[in-house]
XYZ file of C-alpha atoms in Angstrom:
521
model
C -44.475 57.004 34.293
C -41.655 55.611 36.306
C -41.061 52.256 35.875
C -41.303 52.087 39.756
C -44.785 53.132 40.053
C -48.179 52.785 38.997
C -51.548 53.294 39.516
C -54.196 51.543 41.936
C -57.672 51.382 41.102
C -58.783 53.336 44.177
C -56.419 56.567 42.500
C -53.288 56.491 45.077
C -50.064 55.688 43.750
C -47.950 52.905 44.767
C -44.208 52.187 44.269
C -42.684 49.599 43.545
C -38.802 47.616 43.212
C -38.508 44.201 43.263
C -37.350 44.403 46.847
C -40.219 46.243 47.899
C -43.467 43.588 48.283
C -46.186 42.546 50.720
C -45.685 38.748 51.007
C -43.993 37.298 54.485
C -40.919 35.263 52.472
C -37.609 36.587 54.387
C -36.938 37.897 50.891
C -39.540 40.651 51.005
C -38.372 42.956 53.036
C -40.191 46.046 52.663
C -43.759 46.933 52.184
C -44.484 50.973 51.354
C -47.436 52.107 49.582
C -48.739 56.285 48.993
C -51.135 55.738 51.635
C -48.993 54.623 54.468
C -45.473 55.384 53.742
C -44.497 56.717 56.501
C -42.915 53.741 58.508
C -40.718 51.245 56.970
C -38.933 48.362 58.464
C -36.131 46.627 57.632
C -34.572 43.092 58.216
C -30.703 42.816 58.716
C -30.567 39.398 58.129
C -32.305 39.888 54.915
C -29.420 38.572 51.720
C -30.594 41.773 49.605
C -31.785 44.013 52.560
C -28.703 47.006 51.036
C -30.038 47.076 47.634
C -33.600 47.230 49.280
C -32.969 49.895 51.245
C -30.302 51.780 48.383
C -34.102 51.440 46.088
C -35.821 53.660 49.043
C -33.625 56.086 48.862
C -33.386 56.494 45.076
C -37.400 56.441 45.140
C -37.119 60.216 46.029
C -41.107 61.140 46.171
C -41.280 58.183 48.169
C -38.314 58.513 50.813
C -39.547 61.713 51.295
C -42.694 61.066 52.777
C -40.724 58.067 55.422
C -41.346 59.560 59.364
C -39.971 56.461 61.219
C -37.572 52.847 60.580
C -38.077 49.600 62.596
C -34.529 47.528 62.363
C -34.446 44.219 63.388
C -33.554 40.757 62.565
C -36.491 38.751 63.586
C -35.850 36.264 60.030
C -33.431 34.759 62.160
C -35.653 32.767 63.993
C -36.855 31.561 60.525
C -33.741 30.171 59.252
C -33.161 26.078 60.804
C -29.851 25.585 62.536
C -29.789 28.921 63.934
C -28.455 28.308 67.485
C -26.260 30.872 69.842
C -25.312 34.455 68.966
C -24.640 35.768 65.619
C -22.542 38.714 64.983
C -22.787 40.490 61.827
C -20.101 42.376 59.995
C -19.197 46.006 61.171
C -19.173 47.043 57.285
C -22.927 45.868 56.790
C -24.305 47.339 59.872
C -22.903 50.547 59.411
C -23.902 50.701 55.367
C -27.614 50.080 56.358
C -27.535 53.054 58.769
C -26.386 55.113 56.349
C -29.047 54.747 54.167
C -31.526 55.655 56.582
C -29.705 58.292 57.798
C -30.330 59.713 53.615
C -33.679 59.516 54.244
C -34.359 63.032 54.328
C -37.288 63.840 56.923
C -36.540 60.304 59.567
C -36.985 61.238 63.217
C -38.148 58.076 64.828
C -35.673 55.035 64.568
C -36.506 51.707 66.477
C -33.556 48.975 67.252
C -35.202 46.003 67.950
C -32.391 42.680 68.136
C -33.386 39.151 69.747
C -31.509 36.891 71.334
C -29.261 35.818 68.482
C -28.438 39.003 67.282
C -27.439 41.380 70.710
C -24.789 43.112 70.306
C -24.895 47.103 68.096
C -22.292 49.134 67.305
C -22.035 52.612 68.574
C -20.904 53.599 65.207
C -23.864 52.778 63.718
C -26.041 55.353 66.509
C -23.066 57.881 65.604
C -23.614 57.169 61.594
C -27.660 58.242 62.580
C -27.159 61.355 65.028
C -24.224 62.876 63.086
C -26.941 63.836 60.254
C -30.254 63.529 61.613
C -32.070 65.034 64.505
C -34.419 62.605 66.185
C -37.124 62.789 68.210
C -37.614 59.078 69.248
C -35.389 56.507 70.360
C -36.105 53.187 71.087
C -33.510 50.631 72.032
C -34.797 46.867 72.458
C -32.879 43.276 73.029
C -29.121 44.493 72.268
C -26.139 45.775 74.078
C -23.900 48.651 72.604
C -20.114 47.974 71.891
C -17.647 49.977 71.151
C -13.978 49.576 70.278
C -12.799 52.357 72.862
C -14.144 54.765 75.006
C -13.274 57.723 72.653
C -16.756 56.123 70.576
C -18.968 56.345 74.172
C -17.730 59.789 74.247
C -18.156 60.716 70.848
C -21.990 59.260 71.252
C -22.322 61.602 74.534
C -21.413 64.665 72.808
C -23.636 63.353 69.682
C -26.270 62.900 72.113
C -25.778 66.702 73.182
C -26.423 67.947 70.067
C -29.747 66.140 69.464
C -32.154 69.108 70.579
C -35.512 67.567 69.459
C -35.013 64.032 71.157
C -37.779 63.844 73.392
C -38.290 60.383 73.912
C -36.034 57.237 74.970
C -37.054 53.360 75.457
C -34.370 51.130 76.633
C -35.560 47.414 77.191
C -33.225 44.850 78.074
C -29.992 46.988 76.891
C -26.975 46.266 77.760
C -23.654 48.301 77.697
C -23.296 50.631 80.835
C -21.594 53.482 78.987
C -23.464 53.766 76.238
C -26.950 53.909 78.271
C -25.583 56.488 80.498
C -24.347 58.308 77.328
C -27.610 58.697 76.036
C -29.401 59.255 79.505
C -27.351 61.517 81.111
C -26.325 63.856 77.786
C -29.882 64.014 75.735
C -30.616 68.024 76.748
C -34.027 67.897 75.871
C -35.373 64.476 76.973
C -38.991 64.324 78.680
C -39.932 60.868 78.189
C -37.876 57.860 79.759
C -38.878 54.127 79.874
C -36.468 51.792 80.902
C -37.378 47.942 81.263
C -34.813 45.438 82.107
C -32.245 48.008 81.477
C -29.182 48.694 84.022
C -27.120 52.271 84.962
C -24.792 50.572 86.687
C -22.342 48.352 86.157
C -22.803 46.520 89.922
C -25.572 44.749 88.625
C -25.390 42.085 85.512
C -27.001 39.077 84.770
C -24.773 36.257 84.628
C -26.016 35.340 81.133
C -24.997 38.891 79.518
C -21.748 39.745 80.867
C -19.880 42.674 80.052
C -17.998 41.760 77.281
C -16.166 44.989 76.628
C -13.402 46.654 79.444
C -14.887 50.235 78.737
C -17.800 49.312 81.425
C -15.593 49.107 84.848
C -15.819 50.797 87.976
C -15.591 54.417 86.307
C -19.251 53.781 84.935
C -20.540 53.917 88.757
C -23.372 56.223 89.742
C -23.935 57.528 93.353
C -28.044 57.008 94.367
C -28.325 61.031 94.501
C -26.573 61.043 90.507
C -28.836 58.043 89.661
C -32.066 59.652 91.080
C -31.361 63.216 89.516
C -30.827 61.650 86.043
C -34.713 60.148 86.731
C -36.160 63.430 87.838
C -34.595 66.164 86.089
C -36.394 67.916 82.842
C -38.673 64.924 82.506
C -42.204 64.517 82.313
C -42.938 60.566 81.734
C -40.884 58.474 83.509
C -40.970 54.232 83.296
C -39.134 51.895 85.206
C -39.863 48.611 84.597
C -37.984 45.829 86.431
C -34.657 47.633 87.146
C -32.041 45.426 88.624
C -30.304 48.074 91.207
C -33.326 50.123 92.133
C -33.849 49.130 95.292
C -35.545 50.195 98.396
C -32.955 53.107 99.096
C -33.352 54.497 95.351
C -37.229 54.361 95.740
C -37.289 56.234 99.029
C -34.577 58.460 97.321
C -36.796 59.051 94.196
C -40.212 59.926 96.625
C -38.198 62.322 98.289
C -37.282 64.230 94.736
C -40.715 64.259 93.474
C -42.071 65.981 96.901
C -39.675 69.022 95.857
C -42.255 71.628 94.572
C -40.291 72.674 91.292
C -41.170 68.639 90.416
C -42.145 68.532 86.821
C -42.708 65.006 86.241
C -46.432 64.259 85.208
C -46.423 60.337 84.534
C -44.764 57.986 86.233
C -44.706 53.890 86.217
C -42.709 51.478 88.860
C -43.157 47.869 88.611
C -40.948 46.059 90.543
C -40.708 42.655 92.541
C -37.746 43.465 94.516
C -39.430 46.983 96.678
C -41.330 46.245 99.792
C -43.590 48.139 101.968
C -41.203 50.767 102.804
C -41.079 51.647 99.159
C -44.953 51.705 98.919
C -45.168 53.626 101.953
C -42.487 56.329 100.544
C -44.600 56.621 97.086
C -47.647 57.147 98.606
C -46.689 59.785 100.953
C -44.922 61.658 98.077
C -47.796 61.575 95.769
C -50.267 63.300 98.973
C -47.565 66.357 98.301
C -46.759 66.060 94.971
C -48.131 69.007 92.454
C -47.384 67.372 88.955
C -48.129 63.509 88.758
C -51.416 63.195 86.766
C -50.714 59.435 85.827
C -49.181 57.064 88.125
C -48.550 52.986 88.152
C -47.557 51.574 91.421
C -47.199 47.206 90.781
C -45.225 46.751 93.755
C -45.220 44.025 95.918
C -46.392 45.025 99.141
C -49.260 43.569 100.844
C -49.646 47.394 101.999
C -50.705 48.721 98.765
C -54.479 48.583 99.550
C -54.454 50.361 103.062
C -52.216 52.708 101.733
C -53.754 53.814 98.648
C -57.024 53.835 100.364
C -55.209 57.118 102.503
C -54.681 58.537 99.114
C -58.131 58.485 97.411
C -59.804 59.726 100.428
C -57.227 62.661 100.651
C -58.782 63.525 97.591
C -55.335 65.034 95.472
C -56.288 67.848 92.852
C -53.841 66.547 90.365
C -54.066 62.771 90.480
C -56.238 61.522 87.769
C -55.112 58.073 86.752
C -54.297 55.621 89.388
C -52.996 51.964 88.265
C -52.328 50.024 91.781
C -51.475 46.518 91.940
C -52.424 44.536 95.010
C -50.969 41.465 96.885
C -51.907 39.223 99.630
C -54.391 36.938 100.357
C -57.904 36.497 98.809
C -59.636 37.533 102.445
C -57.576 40.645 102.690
C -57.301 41.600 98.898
C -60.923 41.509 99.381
C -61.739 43.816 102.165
C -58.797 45.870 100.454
C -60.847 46.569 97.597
C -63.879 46.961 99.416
C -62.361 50.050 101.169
C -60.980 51.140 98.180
C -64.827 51.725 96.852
C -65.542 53.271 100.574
C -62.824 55.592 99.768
C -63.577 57.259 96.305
C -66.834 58.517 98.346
C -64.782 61.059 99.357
C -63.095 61.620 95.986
C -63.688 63.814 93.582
C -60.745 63.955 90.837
C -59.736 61.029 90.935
C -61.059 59.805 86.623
C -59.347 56.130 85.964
C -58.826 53.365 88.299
C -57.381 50.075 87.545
C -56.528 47.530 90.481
C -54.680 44.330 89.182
C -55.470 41.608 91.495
C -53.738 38.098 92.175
C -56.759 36.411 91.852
C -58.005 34.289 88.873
C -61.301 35.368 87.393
C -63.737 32.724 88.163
C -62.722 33.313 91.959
C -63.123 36.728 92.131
C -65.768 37.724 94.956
C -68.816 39.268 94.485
C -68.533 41.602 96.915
C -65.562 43.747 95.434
C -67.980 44.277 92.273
C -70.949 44.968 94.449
C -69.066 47.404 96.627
C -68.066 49.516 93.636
C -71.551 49.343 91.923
C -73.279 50.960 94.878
C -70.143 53.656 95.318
C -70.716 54.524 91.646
C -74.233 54.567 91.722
C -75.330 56.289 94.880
C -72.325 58.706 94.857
C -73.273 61.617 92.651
C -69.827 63.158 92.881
C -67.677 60.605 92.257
C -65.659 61.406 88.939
C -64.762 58.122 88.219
C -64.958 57.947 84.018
C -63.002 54.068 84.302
C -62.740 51.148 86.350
C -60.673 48.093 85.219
C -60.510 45.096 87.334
C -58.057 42.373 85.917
C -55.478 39.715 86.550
C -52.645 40.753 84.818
C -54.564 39.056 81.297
C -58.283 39.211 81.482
C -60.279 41.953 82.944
C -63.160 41.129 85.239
C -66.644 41.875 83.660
C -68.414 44.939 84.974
C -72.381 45.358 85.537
C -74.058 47.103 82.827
C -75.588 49.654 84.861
C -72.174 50.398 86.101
C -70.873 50.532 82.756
C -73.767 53.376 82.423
C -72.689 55.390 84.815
C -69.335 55.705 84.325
C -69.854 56.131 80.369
C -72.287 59.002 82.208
C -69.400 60.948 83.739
C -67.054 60.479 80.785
C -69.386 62.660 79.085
C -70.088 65.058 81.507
C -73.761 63.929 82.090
C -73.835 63.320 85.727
C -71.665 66.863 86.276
C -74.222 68.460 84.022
C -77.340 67.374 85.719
C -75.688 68.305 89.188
C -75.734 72.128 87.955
C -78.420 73.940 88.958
C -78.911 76.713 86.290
C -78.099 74.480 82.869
C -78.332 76.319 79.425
C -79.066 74.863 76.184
C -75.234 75.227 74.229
C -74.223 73.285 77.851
C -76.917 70.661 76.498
C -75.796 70.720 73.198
C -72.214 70.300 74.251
C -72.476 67.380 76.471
C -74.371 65.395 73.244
C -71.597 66.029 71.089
C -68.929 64.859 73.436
C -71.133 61.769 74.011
C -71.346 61.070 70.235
C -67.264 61.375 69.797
C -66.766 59.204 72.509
C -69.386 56.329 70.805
C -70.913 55.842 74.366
C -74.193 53.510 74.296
C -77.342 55.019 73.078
C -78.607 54.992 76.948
C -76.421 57.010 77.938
C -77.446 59.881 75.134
C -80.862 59.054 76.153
C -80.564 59.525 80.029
C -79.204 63.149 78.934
C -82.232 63.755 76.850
C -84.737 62.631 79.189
C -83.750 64.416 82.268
C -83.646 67.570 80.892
C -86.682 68.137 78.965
C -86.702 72.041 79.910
C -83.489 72.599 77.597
C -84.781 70.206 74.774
C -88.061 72.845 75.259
C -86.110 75.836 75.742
C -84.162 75.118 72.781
C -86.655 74.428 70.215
C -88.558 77.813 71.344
C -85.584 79.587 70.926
C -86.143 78.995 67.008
C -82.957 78.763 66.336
C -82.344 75.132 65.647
C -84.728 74.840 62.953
C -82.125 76.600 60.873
C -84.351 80.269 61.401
C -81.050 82.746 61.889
C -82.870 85.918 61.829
C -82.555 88.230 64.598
C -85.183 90.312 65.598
C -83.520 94.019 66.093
C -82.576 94.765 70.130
C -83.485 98.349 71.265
C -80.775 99.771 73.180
C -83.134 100.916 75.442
C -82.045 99.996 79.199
C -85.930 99.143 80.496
C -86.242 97.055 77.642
C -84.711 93.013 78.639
C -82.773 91.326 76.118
C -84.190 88.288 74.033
C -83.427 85.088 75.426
C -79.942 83.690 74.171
C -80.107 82.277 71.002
C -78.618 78.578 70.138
C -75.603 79.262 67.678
C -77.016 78.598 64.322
C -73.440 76.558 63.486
C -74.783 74.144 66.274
C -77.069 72.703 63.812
C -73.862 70.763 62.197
C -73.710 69.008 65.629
C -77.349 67.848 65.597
C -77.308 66.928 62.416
C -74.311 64.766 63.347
C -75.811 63.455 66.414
C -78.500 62.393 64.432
C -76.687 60.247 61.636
C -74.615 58.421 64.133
C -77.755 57.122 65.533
C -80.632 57.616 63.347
C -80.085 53.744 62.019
C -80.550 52.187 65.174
C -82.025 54.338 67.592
C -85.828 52.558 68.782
C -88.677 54.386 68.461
C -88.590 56.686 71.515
C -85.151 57.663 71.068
C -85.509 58.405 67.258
C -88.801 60.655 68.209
C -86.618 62.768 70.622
C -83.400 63.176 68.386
C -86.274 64.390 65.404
C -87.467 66.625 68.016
C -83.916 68.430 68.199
C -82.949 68.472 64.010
C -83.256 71.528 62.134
C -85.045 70.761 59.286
C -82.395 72.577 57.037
C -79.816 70.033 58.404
């Protein structure tokens, strides 16, 4: 047996160096055992963090199995005396990224610096894309440098070349160039979120200058470049807080997603700087728009309410998840809401709803709760599977018999019970989604008790007693059919049904789930 290995009681194998170990001392820097191998992280600022790494990589059953790497230097903040920004050496940056890049089957790499370490080379992103294909990319806390431009273009046409990179996260990254390098030159990117991150080189915080001549004037983007890069071949988009986005990008942005060959499908814009023209602008795109499913409007406008009230009631096919975030004063916010519930009367697509209100919980009004309990509960076709009420932290408590009904049309109980010819593998369907989803017991129970025909045309079907034998059909025309028979594989669902709530089902629950279990089960 390798002296690097050994046996756990439990049978799975675990590996170890004496760099590897599961302790919290900055010494320790990885933790990787045969049951979750597959991510390992690892701490720059570590003394022995090379021969740690140079141990992974010789562990070849091991390094084989690694999917993603977390690199960071959060130890920092451990060590006393630590003040201002460190910069480590070029040499033992670029030797750590080698090592990953020898891990054989890596394809999601995280770079996540503070605010003593900031600054990456764009060597070490070259030393990772000249030898592995990724497919996620996340960038946190840092700002690329590069000793000439020749290494910003090298990283564009490395960027090229990565066909498989799907997904991007920039969050407070600095460097022009190099984000535009990776934005504008990944060929096959679908998923960009971008938080505190800048295009442009117009815009920079006083406190994180450009430090490096590469990002001038030549780095500009015109708003119809800078909207196309947000639009084109993607299908998540975040912007989170973007320093030159400003009213004239938004309205540019709502008039790219009304195109009809619009393939974007989620799409998140929080921002303090739009105002109501910008609300106004999203919310008239998204009443044309054939492709958002999931959108997250936290803008500042004390519009938001009126104008998202327009959108429920025009009652979008492809809208499903709304997140809205409303501003103003506690009278207004309130009748705001309160037509909000009016509104998804006349919805019927329309599955998750979350409103983030300015308003502390213990000063929320009861009428914005009562005005979506009685939408929700007199409303038969309201789809609504999710409501979420919160200020920013805590979410406002919901009534129970709310809760019910919504837990009702996330399992397709309220759209069953609307139909008026059900059949029994509809019945049987409907339970099993209910189980999977672990919704309360009363909600399996108000499917069982309002449809007592099924639960009687099932059992005299015979078939879920585990009896599989067909009686033989005569092909004779005057002769009907038999009745469709209850696929005998169904009884696997019962039977699970019944052991996810067997233990504490009350009496008259447990006397209708016996009802439905083949005894064979």
């Amino acid at each position: 047996m390798s002296p690097f290995s050994s046996k756990s009681r439990s049978g799975s194998r675990r590996f170890y160096s004496p760099f590897f170990s599961s302790g919290s001392s900055s010494t320790q820097t990885l933790t990787v055992t045969a049951r979750s191998p597959s991510h390992v992280v690892v701490d720059l600022a570590c003394p022995r963090v090379k021969d740690a790494v140079g141990a992974l990589v010789n562990l070849k059953p091991l390094c084989q199995k690694v999917r993603s790497a977390t690199v960071h230097a959060n130890t920092l903040f451990e060590q006393p005396g630590r003040f201002g920004r460190i910069q480590f050496e070029m040499s033992h940056v670029l030797n750590i990224f080698e090592k990953l890049a020898a891990l054989p089957n890596l394809t999601c790499l995280s770079i996540e610096m503070n605010y003593h370490v900031i600054s990456l080379p764009v060597q070490a992103l070259l030393t990772i894309m000249a030898k592995k294909q990724l497919k996620r990319l996340t960038l946190k806390h840092l700002q690329m440098i590069g000793t000439c431009m020749e290494e910003f273009q090298m990283l564009a046409d490395m960027a090229a070349q990565q066909d498989q990179l799907h997904s991007l996260t920039l969050e407070c990254v600095r460097g022009v160039s190099g984000v535009q390098a990776l934005v504008q030159h990944l060929p096959k990117l679908s998923d960009l979120r971008m938080s505190t991150t800048t295009l442009t080189p117009a815009v920079c915080n006083n406190n994180y200058k450009e430090e490096q001549q590469q990002d001038d004037a030549q780095a500009m983007l015109s708003r119809e470049t800078y909207v196309k890069l947000l639009t084109t071949g993607l299908h998540t988009l975040k912007l989170d807080d973007i320093a030159e986005f400003d009213d004239q990008h938004c309205h540019a942005l709502a008039e790219a997603l009304a195109l009809p060959g619009c393939q974007l499908q989620e799409l998140h814009l929080s921002s303090s700087m739009l105002c109501d023209s910008s609300a106004k602008a999203m919310t008239d795109m998204l009443l044309v728009n054939t492709s958002l499913k999931k959108v997250t409007l936290h803008i500042d406008s004390e519009l938001m309410g009126q104008l998202t009230a327009n959108l429920i009631k025009a009652d979008t096919p492809v809208l499903k998840h709304l997140d809205i975030r409303l501003y103003n004063d506690i009278p207004i916010m309130t009748e705001d809401c309160i037509e909000l519930a009016h509104a998804l009367r006349r919805n019927t697509h329309l599955t998750h709803l979350r409103i983030r209100l300015e308003i502390e919980l213990e000063l929320l009004p009861r009428e914005i709760i009562q005005a979506f309990e009685d939408v929700v509960a007199n409303t038969p076709t309201v789809a609504l599977q999710s409501l979420s009420l919160d200020d920013g932290i805590y979410r406002y408590p919901l009534p129970a018999a709310m809760k019910l009904q919504l837990q009702l049309n996330q399992c397709g109980v309220r759209a069953l019970l609307q139909q008026p010819a059900r059949t029994v593998p509809q019945l049987v369907d409907t339970l099993v989604v209910a189980c999977t989803q672990q919704t309360t017991l009363d909600a399996t129970f108000t499917l069982l008790s309002n449809m007592p025909e099924l639960i009687h045309l099932a059992l005299e079907q015979g078939n879920l007693d585990g009896d599989n034998n067909e009686q033989p059909h005569n092909n004779d025309d005057t002769t009907p059919p038999p009745p469709t028979k209850l696929r005998h594989s169904s009884s696997k669902e019962w039977k699970k049904i019944a052991m996810m709530t067997r233990t504490s089902l009350r009496s008259p629950y447990k006397k209708v789930v016996k009802m439905l279990i083949p005894p064979s089960a």
